[in-house]
PDB file of N, CA and C in Angstrom:
ATOM      1  N   MET T  73       0.768  -0.736  -0.019  1.00 51.00           N
ATOM      2  CA  MET T  73       0.051  -0.031  -0.349  1.00 51.00           C
ATOM      3  C   MET T  73       0.824   1.186   0.035  1.00 51.00           C
ATOM      4  N   PRO T  74       2.092   1.410   0.800  1.00 59.00           N
ATOM      5  CA  PRO T  74       2.671   2.545   0.767  1.00 59.00           C
ATOM      6  C   PRO T  74       3.267   2.996  -0.785  1.00 59.00           C
ATOM      7  N   ASN T  75       3.753   2.057  -1.754  1.00 61.00           N
ATOM      8  CA  ASN T  75       4.083   2.109  -3.311  1.00 61.00           C
ATOM      9  C   ASN T  75       2.871   2.548  -3.807  1.00 61.00           C
ATOM     10  N   ALA T  76       1.303   2.969  -3.458  1.00 53.00           N
ATOM     11  CA  ALA T  76       0.369   2.965  -4.269  1.00 53.00           C
ATOM     12  C   ALA T  76       0.434   4.297  -4.735  1.00 53.00           C
ATOM     13  N   ALA T  77       0.610   5.286  -3.478  1.00 55.00           N
ATOM     14  CA  ALA T  77       1.115   6.694  -3.790  1.00 55.00           C
ATOM     15  C   ALA T  77       2.114   7.279  -5.029  1.00 55.00           C
ATOM     16  N   LYS T  78       3.448   6.446  -4.809  1.00 59.00           N
ATOM     17  CA  LYS T  78       4.673   6.273  -5.969  1.00 59.00           C
ATOM     18  C   LYS T  78       4.144   6.265  -7.408  1.00 59.00           C
ATOM     19  N   THR T  79       3.257   5.118  -7.360  1.00 63.00           N
ATOM     20  CA  THR T  79       2.711   4.500  -8.610  1.00 63.00           C
ATOM     21  C   THR T  79       1.986   5.234  -9.456  1.00 63.00           C
ATOM     22  N   GLY T  80       0.663   5.983  -8.643  1.00 68.00           N
ATOM     23  CA  GLY T  80      -0.084   6.353  -9.427  1.00 68.00           C
ATOM     24  C   GLY T  80      -0.006   7.754  -9.897  1.00 68.00           C
ATOM     25  N   VAL T  81      -0.294   8.682 -10.987  1.00 74.00           N
ATOM     26  CA  VAL T  81      -0.815   9.393 -11.247  1.00 74.00           C
ATOM     27  C   VAL T  81      -0.537  10.578 -10.591  1.00 74.00           C
ATOM     28  N   PRO T  82      -0.035  11.340 -10.672  1.00 81.00           N
ATOM     29  CA  PRO T  82       0.016  12.664  -9.608  1.00 81.00           C
ATOM     30  C   PRO T  82      -0.829  13.891  -9.694  1.00 81.00           C
ATOM     31  N   ILE T  83      -2.482  13.606  -9.494  1.00 86.00           N
ATOM     32  CA  ILE T  83      -3.696  14.530  -9.862  1.00 86.00           C
ATOM     33  C   ILE T  83      -3.173  15.734  -9.496  1.00 86.00           C
ATOM     34  N   ILE T  84      -3.039  16.137  -8.443  1.00 88.00           N
ATOM     35  CA  ILE T  84      -2.777  17.905  -8.209  1.00 88.00           C
ATOM     36  C   ILE T  84      -1.333  18.032  -8.001  1.00 88.00           C
ATOM     37  N   GLY T  85      -0.593  17.573  -8.745  1.00 88.00           N
ATOM     38  CA  GLY T  85       0.405  18.074  -9.713  1.00 88.00           C
ATOM     39  C   GLY T  85      -0.201  18.500 -10.874  1.00 88.00           C
ATOM     40  N   ILE T  86      -0.302  17.415 -11.341  1.00 88.00           N
ATOM     41  CA  ILE T  86      -0.878  17.820 -12.812  1.00 88.00           C
ATOM     42  C   ILE T  86      -1.937  18.888 -12.992  1.00 88.00           C
ATOM     43  N   ILE T  87      -2.803  18.978 -11.703  1.00 90.00           N
ATOM     44  CA  ILE T  87      -3.940  20.393 -11.629  1.00 90.00           C
ATOM     45  C   ILE T  87      -3.302  21.527 -11.364  1.00 90.00           C
ATOM     46  N   PHE T  88      -2.303  21.670 -10.731  1.00 89.00           N
ATOM     47  CA  PHE T  88      -1.048  22.907 -10.735  1.00 89.00           C
ATOM     48  C   PHE T  88      -0.657  23.454 -11.573  1.00 89.00           C
ATOM     49  N   LEU T  89      -0.527  22.305 -12.412  1.00 90.00           N
ATOM     50  CA  LEU T  89       0.864  22.890 -13.391  1.00 90.00           C
ATOM     51  C   LEU T  89      -0.122  23.212 -14.762  1.00 90.00           C
ATOM     52  N   LEU T  90      -1.697  22.176 -14.985  1.00 92.00           N
ATOM     53  CA  LEU T  90      -2.052  23.082 -15.874  1.00 92.00           C
ATOM     54  C   LEU T  90      -2.576  24.592 -15.238  1.00 92.00           C
ATOM     55  N   LEU T  91      -2.879  24.764 -13.885  1.00 94.00           N
ATOM     56  CA  LEU T  91      -3.597  25.734 -13.606  1.00 94.00           C
ATOM     57  C   LEU T  91      -2.259  27.394 -13.758  1.00 94.00           C
ATOM     58  N   ALA T  92      -0.847  26.475 -13.353  1.00 94.00           N
ATOM     59  CA  ALA T  92       0.053  27.743 -14.124  1.00 94.00           C
ATOM     60  C   ALA T  92       0.100  27.865 -15.470  1.00 94.00           C
ATOM     61  N   VAL T  93      -0.264  26.868 -16.627  1.00 94.00           N
ATOM     62  CA  VAL T  93       0.026  27.253 -18.173  1.00 94.00           C
ATOM     63  C   VAL T  93      -0.807  28.093 -17.653  1.00 94.00           C
ATOM     64  N   PHE T  94      -2.248  28.058 -17.886  1.00 95.00           N
ATOM     65  CA  PHE T  94      -3.730  28.843 -17.878  1.00 95.00           C
ATOM     66  C   PHE T  94      -3.273  30.530 -17.604  1.00 95.00           C
ATOM     67  N   ARG T  95      -2.542  30.305 -16.371  1.00 95.00           N
ATOM     68  CA  ARG T  95      -2.269  31.756 -16.168  1.00 95.00           C
ATOM     69  C   ARG T  95      -1.098  31.961 -16.931  1.00 95.00           C
ATOM     70  N   PHE T  96      -0.332  31.635 -17.069  1.00 94.00           N
ATOM     71  CA  PHE T  96       0.617  32.264 -18.430  1.00 94.00           C
ATOM     72  C   PHE T  96       0.503  32.941 -19.382  1.00 94.00           C
ATOM     73  N   ILE T  97      -1.002  32.089 -20.022  1.00 95.00           N
ATOM     74  CA  ILE T  97      -1.470  32.022 -21.484  1.00 95.00           C
ATOM     75  C   ILE T  97      -1.881  33.497 -20.692  1.00 95.00           C
ATOM     76  N   ASN T  98      -2.846  33.497 -19.717  1.00 94.00           N
ATOM     77  CA  ASN T  98      -4.063  35.144 -19.391  1.00 94.00           C
ATOM     78  C   ASN T  98      -2.585  36.137 -19.339  1.00 94.00           C
ATOM     79  N   GLY T  99      -1.118  36.323 -18.939  1.00 92.00           N
ATOM     80  CA  GLY T  99      -0.637  37.158 -18.701  1.00 92.00           C
ATOM     81  C   GLY T  99      -0.751  37.188 -17.092  1.00 92.00           C
ATOM     82  N   ASP T 100      -1.128  36.087 -15.939  1.00 91.00           N
ATOM     83  CA  ASP T 100      -1.018  36.643 -15.078  1.00 91.00           C
ATOM     84  C   ASP T 100       0.205  35.852 -14.329  1.00 91.00           C
ATOM     85  N   SER T 101       0.421  36.042 -13.080  1.00 91.00           N
ATOM     86  CA  SER T 101       1.607  35.251 -12.037  1.00 91.00           C
ATOM     87  C   SER T 101       1.389  33.784 -12.280  1.00 91.00           C
ATOM     88  N   TRP T 102       2.511  33.052 -12.957  1.00 91.00           N
ATOM     89  CA  TRP T 102       2.451  31.455 -12.847  1.00 91.00           C
ATOM     90  C   TRP T 102       3.054  30.990 -12.096  1.00 91.00           C
ATOM     91  N   LEU T 103       4.196  31.579 -11.933  1.00 92.00           N
ATOM     92  CA  LEU T 103       5.177  30.852 -10.931  1.00 92.00           C
ATOM     93  C   LEU T 103       5.377  30.230 -10.316  1.00 92.00           C
ATOM     94  N   VAL T 104       4.313  30.862  -9.238  1.00 92.00           N
ATOM     95  CA  VAL T 104       3.950  30.034  -7.655  1.00 92.00           C
ATOM     96  C   VAL T 104       3.052  28.560  -7.865  1.00 92.00           C
ATOM     97  N   TRP T 105       2.478  28.900  -9.533  1.00 90.00           N
ATOM     98  CA  TRP T 105       1.528  27.347  -9.339  1.00 90.00           C
ATOM     99  C   TRP T 105       2.567  26.637 -10.158  1.00 90.00           C
ATOM    100  N   ALA T 106       3.108  26.911 -10.619  1.00 90.00           N
ATOM    101  CA  ALA T 106       4.081  25.990 -11.664  1.00 90.00           C
ATOM    102  C   ALA T 106       5.137  25.274 -10.200  1.00 90.00           C
ATOM    103  N   ILE T 107       5.713  25.853  -9.486  1.00 90.00           N
ATOM    104  CA  ILE T 107       6.950  25.549  -8.013  1.00 90.00           C
ATOM    105  C   ILE T 107       5.748  24.594  -7.389  1.00 90.00           C
ATOM    106  N   LEU T 108       4.549  25.053  -7.129  1.00 90.00           N
ATOM    107  CA  LEU T 108       3.649  24.002  -6.552  1.00 90.00           C
ATOM    108  C   LEU T 108       3.329  22.757  -7.712  1.00 90.00           C
ATOM    109  N   GLY T 109       3.330  22.653  -8.818  1.00 89.00           N
ATOM    110  CA  GLY T 109       2.869  21.604  -9.525  1.00 89.00           C
ATOM    111  C   GLY T 109       4.367  20.837  -9.380  1.00 89.00           C
ATOM    112  N   PHE T 110       5.458  21.553  -9.416  1.00 88.00           N
ATOM    113  CA  PHE T 110       6.564  20.445  -9.153  1.00 88.00           C
ATOM    114  C   PHE T 110       6.773  19.767  -7.587  1.00 88.00           C
ATOM    115  N   LEU T 111       6.708  20.435  -6.676  1.00 89.00           N
ATOM    116  CA  LEU T 111       6.290  19.781  -5.564  1.00 89.00           C
ATOM    117  C   LEU T 111       5.335  19.228  -5.447  1.00 89.00           C
ATOM    118  N   PHE T 112       4.105  18.881  -5.747  1.00 87.00           N
ATOM    119  CA  PHE T 112       2.967  17.988  -5.614  1.00 87.00           C
ATOM    120  C   PHE T 112       3.650  17.068  -6.620  1.00 87.00           C
ATOM    121  N   GLY T 113       4.485  16.591  -7.484  1.00 85.00           N
ATOM    122  CA  GLY T 113       5.079  15.665  -8.659  1.00 85.00           C
ATOM    123  C   GLY T 113       4.285  15.617  -9.964  1.00 85.00           C
ATOM    124  N   GLY T 114       3.819  17.315 -10.147  1.00 81.00           N
ATOM    125  CA  GLY T 114       3.272  16.625 -11.702  1.00 81.00           C
ATOM    126  C   GLY T 114       4.324  16.824 -12.801  1.00 81.00           C
ATOM    127  N   PHE T 115       5.690  17.054 -12.726  1.00 77.00           N
ATOM    128  CA  PHE T 115       6.716  16.728 -13.593  1.00 77.00           C
ATOM    129  C   PHE T 115       6.794  15.009 -13.800  1.00 77.00           C
ATOM    130  N   GLY T 116       6.695  14.549 -13.133  1.00 76.00           N
ATOM    131  CA  GLY T 116       6.568  13.267 -13.047  1.00 76.00           C
ATOM    132  C   GLY T 116       6.082  12.253 -14.131  1.00 76.00           C
ATOM    133  N   ILE T 117       4.896  12.893 -14.696  1.00 75.00           N
ATOM    134  CA  ILE T 117       4.115  12.510 -15.908  1.00 75.00           C
ATOM    135  C   ILE T 117       5.212  12.581 -17.375  1.00 75.00           C
ATOM    136  N   PHE T 118       6.132  13.256 -17.067  1.00 73.00           N
ATOM    137  CA  PHE T 118       7.063  13.409 -18.323  1.00 73.00           C
ATOM    138  C   PHE T 118       8.282  12.409 -18.233  1.00 73.00           C
ATOM    139  N   ASN T 119       8.341  11.802 -16.825  1.00 73.00           N
ATOM    140  CA  ASN T 119       9.244  11.001 -16.404  1.00 73.00           C
ATOM    141  C   ASN T 119       8.774   9.042 -16.793  1.00 73.00           C
ATOM    142  N   ARG T 120       7.754   9.165 -17.658  1.00 62.00           N
ATOM    143  CA  ARG T 120       7.485   8.116 -17.535  1.00 62.00           C
ATOM    144  C   ARG T 120       8.056   7.031 -18.306  1.00 62.00           C
ATOM    145  N   SER T 121       8.609   5.868 -17.625  1.00 62.00           N
ATOM    146  CA  SER T 121       9.153   4.697 -18.331  1.00 62.00           C
ATOM    147  C   SER T 121       9.113   3.538 -17.972  1.00 62.00           C
ATOM    148  N   GLY T 122       9.425   2.515 -19.004  1.00 56.00           N
ATOM    149  CA  GLY T 122       8.546   1.225 -18.831  1.00 56.00           C
ATOM    150  C   GLY T 122       9.743   0.656 -17.755  1.00 56.00           C
ATOM    151  N   GLY T 123      10.517   0.932 -17.447  1.00 54.00           N
ATOM    152  CA  GLY T 123      11.779  -0.071 -16.538  1.00 54.00           C
ATOM    153  C   GLY T 123      11.612   0.544 -15.190  1.00 54.00           C
ATOM    154  N   ASP T 124      12.267  -0.346 -14.152  1.00 57.00           N
ATOM    155  CA  ASP T 124      12.770   0.517 -13.144  1.00 57.00           C
ATOM    156  C   ASP T 124      14.051   0.746 -12.830  1.00 57.00           C
ATOM    157  N   LYS T 125      14.024   2.501 -12.220  1.00 57.00           N
ATOM    158  CA  LYS T 125      15.167   2.698 -12.274  1.00 57.00           C
ATOM    159  C   LYS T 125      15.237   2.775 -10.304  1.00 57.00           C
ATOM    160  N   SER T 126      14.997   2.202  -9.484  1.00 58.00           N
ATOM    161  CA  SER T 126      14.922   2.270  -8.496  1.00 58.00           C
ATOM    162  C   SER T 126      16.200   1.678  -7.792  1.00 58.00           C
ATOM    163  N   GLY T 127      16.812   0.585  -8.484  1.00 56.00           N
ATOM    164  CA  GLY T 127      18.510   0.239  -8.375  1.00 56.00           C
ATOM    165  C   GLY T 127      17.890  -0.974  -7.081  1.00 56.00           C
ATOM    166  N   GLY T 128      16.691  -1.308  -6.999  1.00 54.00           N
ATOM    167  CA  GLY T 128      16.607  -2.072  -5.329  1.00 54.00           C
ATOM    168  C   GLY T 128      16.957  -3.526  -6.005  1.00 54.00           C
ATOM    169  N   ASP T 129      16.196  -4.137  -5.392  1.00 58.00           N
ATOM    170  CA  ASP T 129      16.464  -6.056  -5.561  1.00 58.00           C
ATOM    171  C   ASP T 129      15.215  -6.182  -6.343  1.00 58.00           C
ATOM    172  N   LYS T 130      15.845  -7.040  -7.691  1.00 57.00           N
ATOM    173  CA  LYS T 130      15.199  -7.607  -8.393  1.00 57.00           C
ATOM    174  C   LYS T 130      14.411  -9.096  -8.376  1.00 57.00           C
ATOM    175  N   ALA T 131      14.831  -9.087  -7.329  1.00 54.00           N
ATOM    176  CA  ALA T 131      14.285 -11.114  -6.799  1.00 54.00           C
ATOM    177  C   ALA T 131      12.995 -11.212  -6.424  1.00 54.00           C
TER     178      ALA T 131
END
């Protein structure tokens, strides 16, 4: 169960990133929303690969 948060899609981060893009297009302040999106894992959607890079036990 603890790995469920790591393997799921970071919905909150994605929402903050979308809000940052929306604010950027409208000319409003967007940097805070982008930072929040980063902190909540929104950039993890760009690093989706099939392999396991954790370096842990494979047994």
